[in-house]
Coordinates of C-alpha atoms (C1' of nucleotides) in Angstrom, one line a residue:
Chain A
X1 CA 41.8 -15.2 -5.2
X2 CA 42.6 -14.1 -8.7
X3 CA 40.0 -11.5 -9.5
X4 CA 41.3 -8.8 -7.2
X5 CA 41.5 -5.2 -8.2
X6 CA 44.9 -3.5 -7.8
X7 CA 43.5 -1.8 -4.7
X8 CA 42.3 -5.1 -3.2
X9 CA 45.6 -6.8 -3.8
X10 CA 47.3 -3.9 -2.2
X11 CA 45.3 -4.5 0.9
X12 CA 46.3 -8.1 1.0
X13 CA 49.9 -7.2 0.5
X14 CA 49.7 -5.0 3.6
X15 CA 48.6 -8.0 5.5
X16 CA 45.1 -6.8 6.0
X17 CA 41.9 -8.8 5.6
X18 CA 39.8 -8.3 2.6
X19 CA 36.3 -8.1 4.1
X20 CA 33.1 -7.5 2.2
X21 CA 32.8 -4.1 3.8
X22 CA 36.2 -3.0 2.7
X23 CA 35.5 -4.3 -0.8
X24 CA 32.4 -2.1 -1.0
X25 CA 34.1 1.0 0.3
X26 CA 37.1 0.6 -2.0
X27 CA 34.7 0.3 -4.9
X28 CA 32.9 3.5 -4.0
X29 CA 36.2 5.4 -3.9
X30 CA 37.5 4.0 -7.2
X31 CA 34.3 4.2 -9.2
X32 CA 33.4 7.8 -8.7
X33 CA 36.2 10.4 -8.7
X34 CA 34.6 13.0 -6.6
X35 CA 35.5 13.9 -3.0
X36 CA 32.8 12.4 -0.7
X37 CA 32.9 12.7 3.1
X38 CA 32.5 9.7 5.4
X39 CA 28.8 10.1 5.7
X40 CA 28.3 10.2 2.0
X41 CA 30.5 7.2 1.6
X42 CA 28.5 5.4 4.2
X43 CA 25.3 6.4 2.4
X44 CA 26.6 4.9 -0.8
X45 CA 27.9 1.8 0.9
X46 CA 24.6 1.0 2.6
X47 CA 22.9 1.0 -0.8
X48 CA 25.1 -2.0 -1.7
X49 CA 25.2 -3.7 1.6
X50 CA 23.0 -2.5 4.4
X51 CA 25.2 -4.1 7.1
X52 CA 28.0 -1.6 6.8
X53 CA 28.2 0.8 9.8
X54 CA 29.5 4.3 9.8
X55 CA 32.2 3.2 12.3
X56 CA 33.5 0.7 9.8
X57 CA 33.6 3.4 7.2
X58 CA 35.8 5.5 9.4
X59 CA 38.0 2.6 10.4
X60 CA 38.4 1.6 6.8
X61 CA 39.2 5.1 5.7
X62 CA 41.9 5.3 8.3
X63 CA 43.4 2.0 7.2
X64 CA 43.3 3.0 3.6
X65 CA 44.9 6.3 4.4
X66 CA 47.7 4.6 6.3
X67 CA 48.4 2.2 3.4
X68 CA 48.5 5.2 1.0
X69 CA 45.4 4.2 -0.9
X70 CA 43.3 7.3 -0.1
X71 CA 44.0 10.9 0.6
X72 CA 42.2 12.8 3.3
X73 CA 41.4 16.5 2.7
X74 CA 39.9 19.1 5.0
X75 CA 38.4 21.7 2.8
X76 CA 37.0 24.7 4.5
X77 CA 36.0 23.6 8.0
X78 CA 33.5 20.8 7.2
X79 CA 34.0 17.1 7.6
X80 CA 37.0 15.4 6.0
X81 CA 36.7 14.4 2.4
X82 CA 38.4 11.5 0.7
X83 CA 39.6 10.5 -2.7
X84 CA 41.7 7.7 -4.1
X85 CA 45.4 8.4 -3.9
X86 CA 47.0 6.7 -6.8
X87 CA 46.5 9.2 -9.5
X88 CA 48.8 12.0 -10.4
X89 CA 49.5 14.6 -7.8
X90 CA 47.2 17.5 -7.9
X91 CA 45.8 20.4 -5.8
X92 CA 42.3 21.7 -5.5
X93 CA 40.3 24.8 -6.4
X94 CA 37.0 24.9 -4.4
X95 CA 34.1 26.9 -5.8
X96 CA 33.0 29.0 -2.8
X97 CA 29.5 29.3 -4.1
X98 CA 28.7 25.7 -5.1
X99 CA 31.3 23.6 -3.2
X100 CA 32.5 22.1 -6.5
X101 CA 36.1 20.9 -6.6
X102 CA 38.3 21.4 -9.6
X103 CA 41.7 19.7 -9.7
X104 CA 44.8 21.3 -11.1
X105 CA 48.5 20.9 -10.8
X106 CA 51.4 23.3 -11.2
X107 CA 54.9 21.9 -11.4
X108 CA 56.2 25.4 -11.2
X109 CA 54.5 26.1 -7.9
X110 CA 55.7 22.7 -6.5
X111 CA 59.2 23.7 -7.4
X112 CA 58.9 27.1 -5.7
X113 CA 57.6 25.4 -2.6
X114 CA 60.6 23.2 -2.4
X115 CA 62.8 26.1 -2.9
X116 CA 61.2 28.1 -0.2
X117 CA 61.3 25.2 2.2
X118 CA 65.0 24.7 1.5
X119 CA 65.8 28.3 2.2
X120 CA 64.0 28.0 5.6
X121 CA 66.0 24.8 6.3
X122 CA 63.3 22.3 5.7
X123 CA 62.5 19.4 3.5
X124 CA 58.8 19.2 2.5
X125 CA 57.0 16.1 3.7
X126 CA 53.7 17.1 2.2
X127 CA 51.8 20.2 1.4
X128 CA 48.3 21.6 1.1
X129 CA 47.4 24.1 -1.6
X130 CA 43.8 25.1 -1.9
X131 CA 42.4 27.9 -3.9
X132 CA 38.9 29.1 -2.9
X133 CA 37.4 31.0 -5.8
X134 CA 34.3 32.3 -7.5
X135 CA 33.4 31.7 -11.2
X136 CA 34.3 34.6 -13.5
X137 CA 31.5 36.0 -15.7
X138 CA 32.2 34.8 -19.2
Chain B
X1 CA 37.8 56.9 25.5
X2 CA 41.2 58.0 24.2
X3 CA 43.6 55.2 25.2
X4 CA 42.3 52.6 22.7
X5 CA 44.7 50.4 20.8
X6 CA 44.2 50.3 17.0
X7 CA 42.4 47.0 17.4
X8 CA 40.1 48.4 20.1
X9 CA 39.1 51.4 18.0
X10 CA 38.5 49.1 15.1
X11 CA 35.9 47.2 17.1
X12 CA 34.2 50.4 18.0
X13 CA 34.2 51.6 14.4
X14 CA 32.4 48.3 13.6
X15 CA 29.7 49.3 16.0
X16 CA 30.6 46.6 18.5
X17 CA 30.8 46.9 22.3
X18 CA 34.2 46.9 23.8
X19 CA 33.8 44.6 26.7
X20 CA 36.4 43.7 29.3
X21 CA 36.4 40.1 27.8
X22 CA 37.1 41.4 24.3
X23 CA 39.9 43.6 25.5
X24 CA 41.6 40.7 27.2
X25 CA 41.2 38.4 24.2
X26 CA 42.5 41.1 21.8
X27 CA 45.5 41.7 24.0
X28 CA 46.3 38.0 24.0
X29 CA 46.2 37.9 20.2
X30 CA 48.3 41.0 19.8
X31 CA 50.9 40.4 22.4
X32 CA 52.1 37.0 21.4
X33 CA 52.5 36.3 17.8
X34 CA 52.1 32.5 17.9
X35 CA 49.1 30.6 16.6
X36 CA 47.0 29.5 19.7
X37 CA 43.8 27.6 19.5
X38 CA 40.6 28.6 21.3
X39 CA 41.3 26.5 24.4
X40 CA 44.7 28.0 24.7
X41 CA 43.4 31.5 24.3
X42 CA 40.8 30.7 27.0
X43 CA 43.5 29.4 29.3
X44 CA 45.5 32.6 28.9
X45 CA 42.4 34.8 29.2
X46 CA 41.4 33.2 32.5
X47 CA 44.8 34.1 34.0
X48 CA 43.9 37.7 33.5
X49 CA 40.2 37.6 34.2
X50 CA 38.7 34.4 35.6
X51 CA 35.2 35.3 34.5
X52 CA 35.8 34.7 30.8
X53 CA 34.1 31.6 29.5
X54 CA 35.1 29.5 26.6
X55 CA 31.9 30.3 24.8
X56 CA 32.8 34.0 24.9
X57 CA 36.2 33.2 23.5
X58 CA 34.6 31.4 20.5
X59 CA 32.0 34.2 20.0
X60 CA 34.7 36.8 20.2
X61 CA 36.9 35.0 17.7
X62 CA 34.1 34.8 15.3
X63 CA 33.4 38.5 15.6
X64 CA 37.1 39.3 15.2
X65 CA 37.3 37.1 12.2
X66 CA 34.3 38.8 10.6
X67 CA 35.8 42.3 11.1
X68 CA 39.0 41.1 9.6
X69 CA 41.0 41.4 12.8
X70 CA 42.0 37.8 13.2
X71 CA 42.7 34.9 10.7
X72 CA 41.5 31.4 11.4
X73 CA 43.7 28.5 10.3
X74 CA 43.1 24.7 10.4
X75 CA 46.5 23.1 10.4
X76 CA 46.5 19.4 10.1
X77 CA 43.2 18.3 11.6
X78 CA 43.3 19.6 15.1
X79 CA 41.3 22.6 16.5
X80 CA 41.3 25.9 14.6
X81 CA 44.2 28.2 15.4
X82 CA 44.2 32.0 15.3
X83 CA 46.5 34.9 14.7
X84 CA 46.1 38.6 14.3
X85 CA 45.4 39.5 10.7
X86 CA 46.8 42.9 10.2
X87 CA 50.3 42.1 9.3
X88 CA 51.6 41.3 5.8
X89 CA 50.0 38.4 4.1
X90 CA 51.9 35.2 4.6
X91 CA 51.6 31.4 4.4
X92 CA 52.8 28.8 6.8
X93 CA 55.4 26.0 7.0
X94 CA 54.6 23.6 9.8
X95 CA 57.3 21.5 11.4
X96 CA 55.9 18.0 11.4
X97 CA 58.1 16.9 14.3
X98 CA 57.7 19.8 16.7
X99 CA 54.5 21.5 15.5
X100 CA 56.4 24.8 15.2
X101 CA 55.0 27.3 12.6
X102 CA 57.3 29.3 10.3
X103 CA 55.8 32.1 8.3
X104 CA 56.8 32.9 4.7
X105 CA 55.5 34.6 1.7
X106 CA 56.0 34.2 -2.0
X107 CA 54.7 36.8 -4.4
X108 CA 55.7 34.5 -7.3
X109 CA 53.5 31.7 -6.0
X110 CA 50.6 34.1 -5.4
X111 CA 50.9 35.3 -9.0
X112 CA 50.9 31.7 -10.3
X113 CA 47.9 30.9 -8.2
X114 CA 45.9 33.8 -9.7
X115 CA 47.0 32.7 -13.2
X116 CA 45.9 29.1 -12.7
X117 CA 42.6 30.2 -11.3
X118 CA 42.0 32.5 -14.2
X119 CA 42.7 29.7 -16.7
X120 CA 40.1 27.6 -14.9
X121 CA 37.6 30.5 -15.1
X122 CA 37.8 31.5 -11.5
X123 CA 38.8 34.5 -9.4
X124 CA 40.5 33.7 -6.1
X125 CA 38.6 34.7 -3.0
X126 CA 41.2 33.3 -0.6
X127 CA 43.7 30.5 -0.5
X128 CA 45.4 28.2 1.8
X129 CA 49.0 27.2 1.3
X130 CA 50.7 25.1 4.0
X131 CA 54.0 23.3 3.7
X132 CA 54.6 20.4 6.2
X133 CA 58.3 19.8 6.5
X134 CA 61.1 18.3 8.5
X135 CA 64.2 20.2 9.4
X136 CA 67.2 19.5 7.2
X137 CA 70.4 18.3 8.9
X138 CA 72.8 21.2 8.8
Chain C
dC1 C1' 40.7 -22.3 15.1
dT2 C1' 42.3 -17.4 15.7
dC3 C1' 42.3 -13.1 16.1
dA4 C1' 41.4 -9.1 12.8
dC5 C1' 37.4 -7.0 12.0
dT6 C1' 32.6 -5.6 12.7
dG7 C1' 28.2 -3.4 14.7
dC8 C1' 26.4 -1.0 18.3
dA9 C1' 26.2 2.4 21.5
dA10 C1' 28.5 5.3 24.3
dA11 C1' 32.2 8.6 24.6
dC12 C1' 35.0 12.3 22.9
dC13 C1' 36.4 16.8 21.2
dT14 C1' 35.6 21.1 19.2
dT15 C1' 32.3 24.4 18.4
dT16 C1' 27.6 26.4 18.6
dT17 C1' 23.3 27.9 20.8
dG18 C1' 19.1 28.9 24.0
dC19 C1' 18.1 31.4 27.8
dA20 C1' 18.1 34.5 31.6
dA21 C1' 21.3 37.7 33.8
dT22 C1' 24.7 41.6 33.1
dA23 C1' 26.7 45.6 31.6
dG24 C1' 28.3 48.8 27.7
dA25 C1' 26.8 53.1 25.3
Chain D
dT1 C1' 17.4 52.8 29.5
dC2 C1' 18.1 49.5 25.8
dT3 C1' 19.8 45.8 23.8
dA4 C1' 24.5 43.7 22.7
dT5 C1' 27.1 40.6 25.2
dT6 C1' 27.9 37.2 28.7
dG7 C1' 28.0 32.6 31.5
dC8 C1' 26.2 28.4 32.0
dA9 C1' 24.8 24.2 30.5
dA10 C1' 22.9 21.7 27.0
dA11 C1' 23.3 20.3 22.1
dA12 C1' 25.3 19.7 17.9
dG13 C1' 28.4 17.6 14.5
dG14 C1' 32.3 14.8 13.3
dT15 C1' 35.1 11.1 14.7
dT16 C1' 36.8 7.5 17.9
dT17 C1' 36.5 3.6 21.0
dG18 C1' 35.1 -0.4 24.4
dC19 C1' 33.1 -4.6 24.1
dA20 C1' 31.2 -8.8 22.7
dG21 C1' 30.1 -11.3 18.5
dT22 C1' 31.5 -12.6 13.6
dG23 C1' 34.0 -14.2 9.8
dA24 C1' 38.5 -14.2 6.8
dG25 C1' 42.5 -16.8 6.4

DNA sequence: CTCACTGCAAACCTTTTGCAATAGA
DNA sequence: TCTATTGCAAAAGGTTTGCAGTGAG
């Protein structure tokens, strides 16, 4: 009851059960900080506990998304990809050749976005900014 | 041979056949300027020519995308949505309550994007900027 | 002891594809 | 005529769901 990670205690606070499967999935999302899709998360999860089904991975990801623990992204048109949510806000640059994801943030752009939305009569709920680029020759 | 719209002659220039189905789909995309998905385009197409299949709509959209005639968007996580490409570049603000799409453009943001990419060692191939917002009380 | 959660398999939704028939050029 | 394009139906890929069984609290 006492050796809970911040993520685990957040689940409990939300009134959700802390199952073995959820523990494993949480650990996968917090240990690496890449952007795996559900299948990849399932693959990693099964290594640690072969009883975890893909359906549970999807259900858990949905729950974690709803409690604000993970962010869901849809880069390009492939499957959704996930990352833990708690860190600083950032956007993504995706290498079109390799699929690599580089994170960045620009307070100036954020500010311009709010400005534009306000001019159009809107308040921003969330946004999506993705740059798709190719590595420059050095 | 002479009464072709700019879009139709562009197809011919690309060495593609100008079929009745493609004419209808082109007309749907140029007449309205909303952002319909493939099913909606098919629905509108069948009103004009019941022989058009959904498969053809998808194939045509792919061809039109490749020739730079339409842009494909993936707002939120639903089906892809399409619009004609030829107009000025712009980004989208999506009303989270109604699904309405407002277009805007910001040269300043574009410039900042290029700047950021360059700093990270990348050249931008394309980008996606979507604001999801809620109408302000007036 | 309860009912939230799980695994399994089937269903779903969007999009793509193989194949034989059709129709632009 | 020649082959790009089409319709149909089946398949593919990602994600969700119904149901009966399991396990966290």
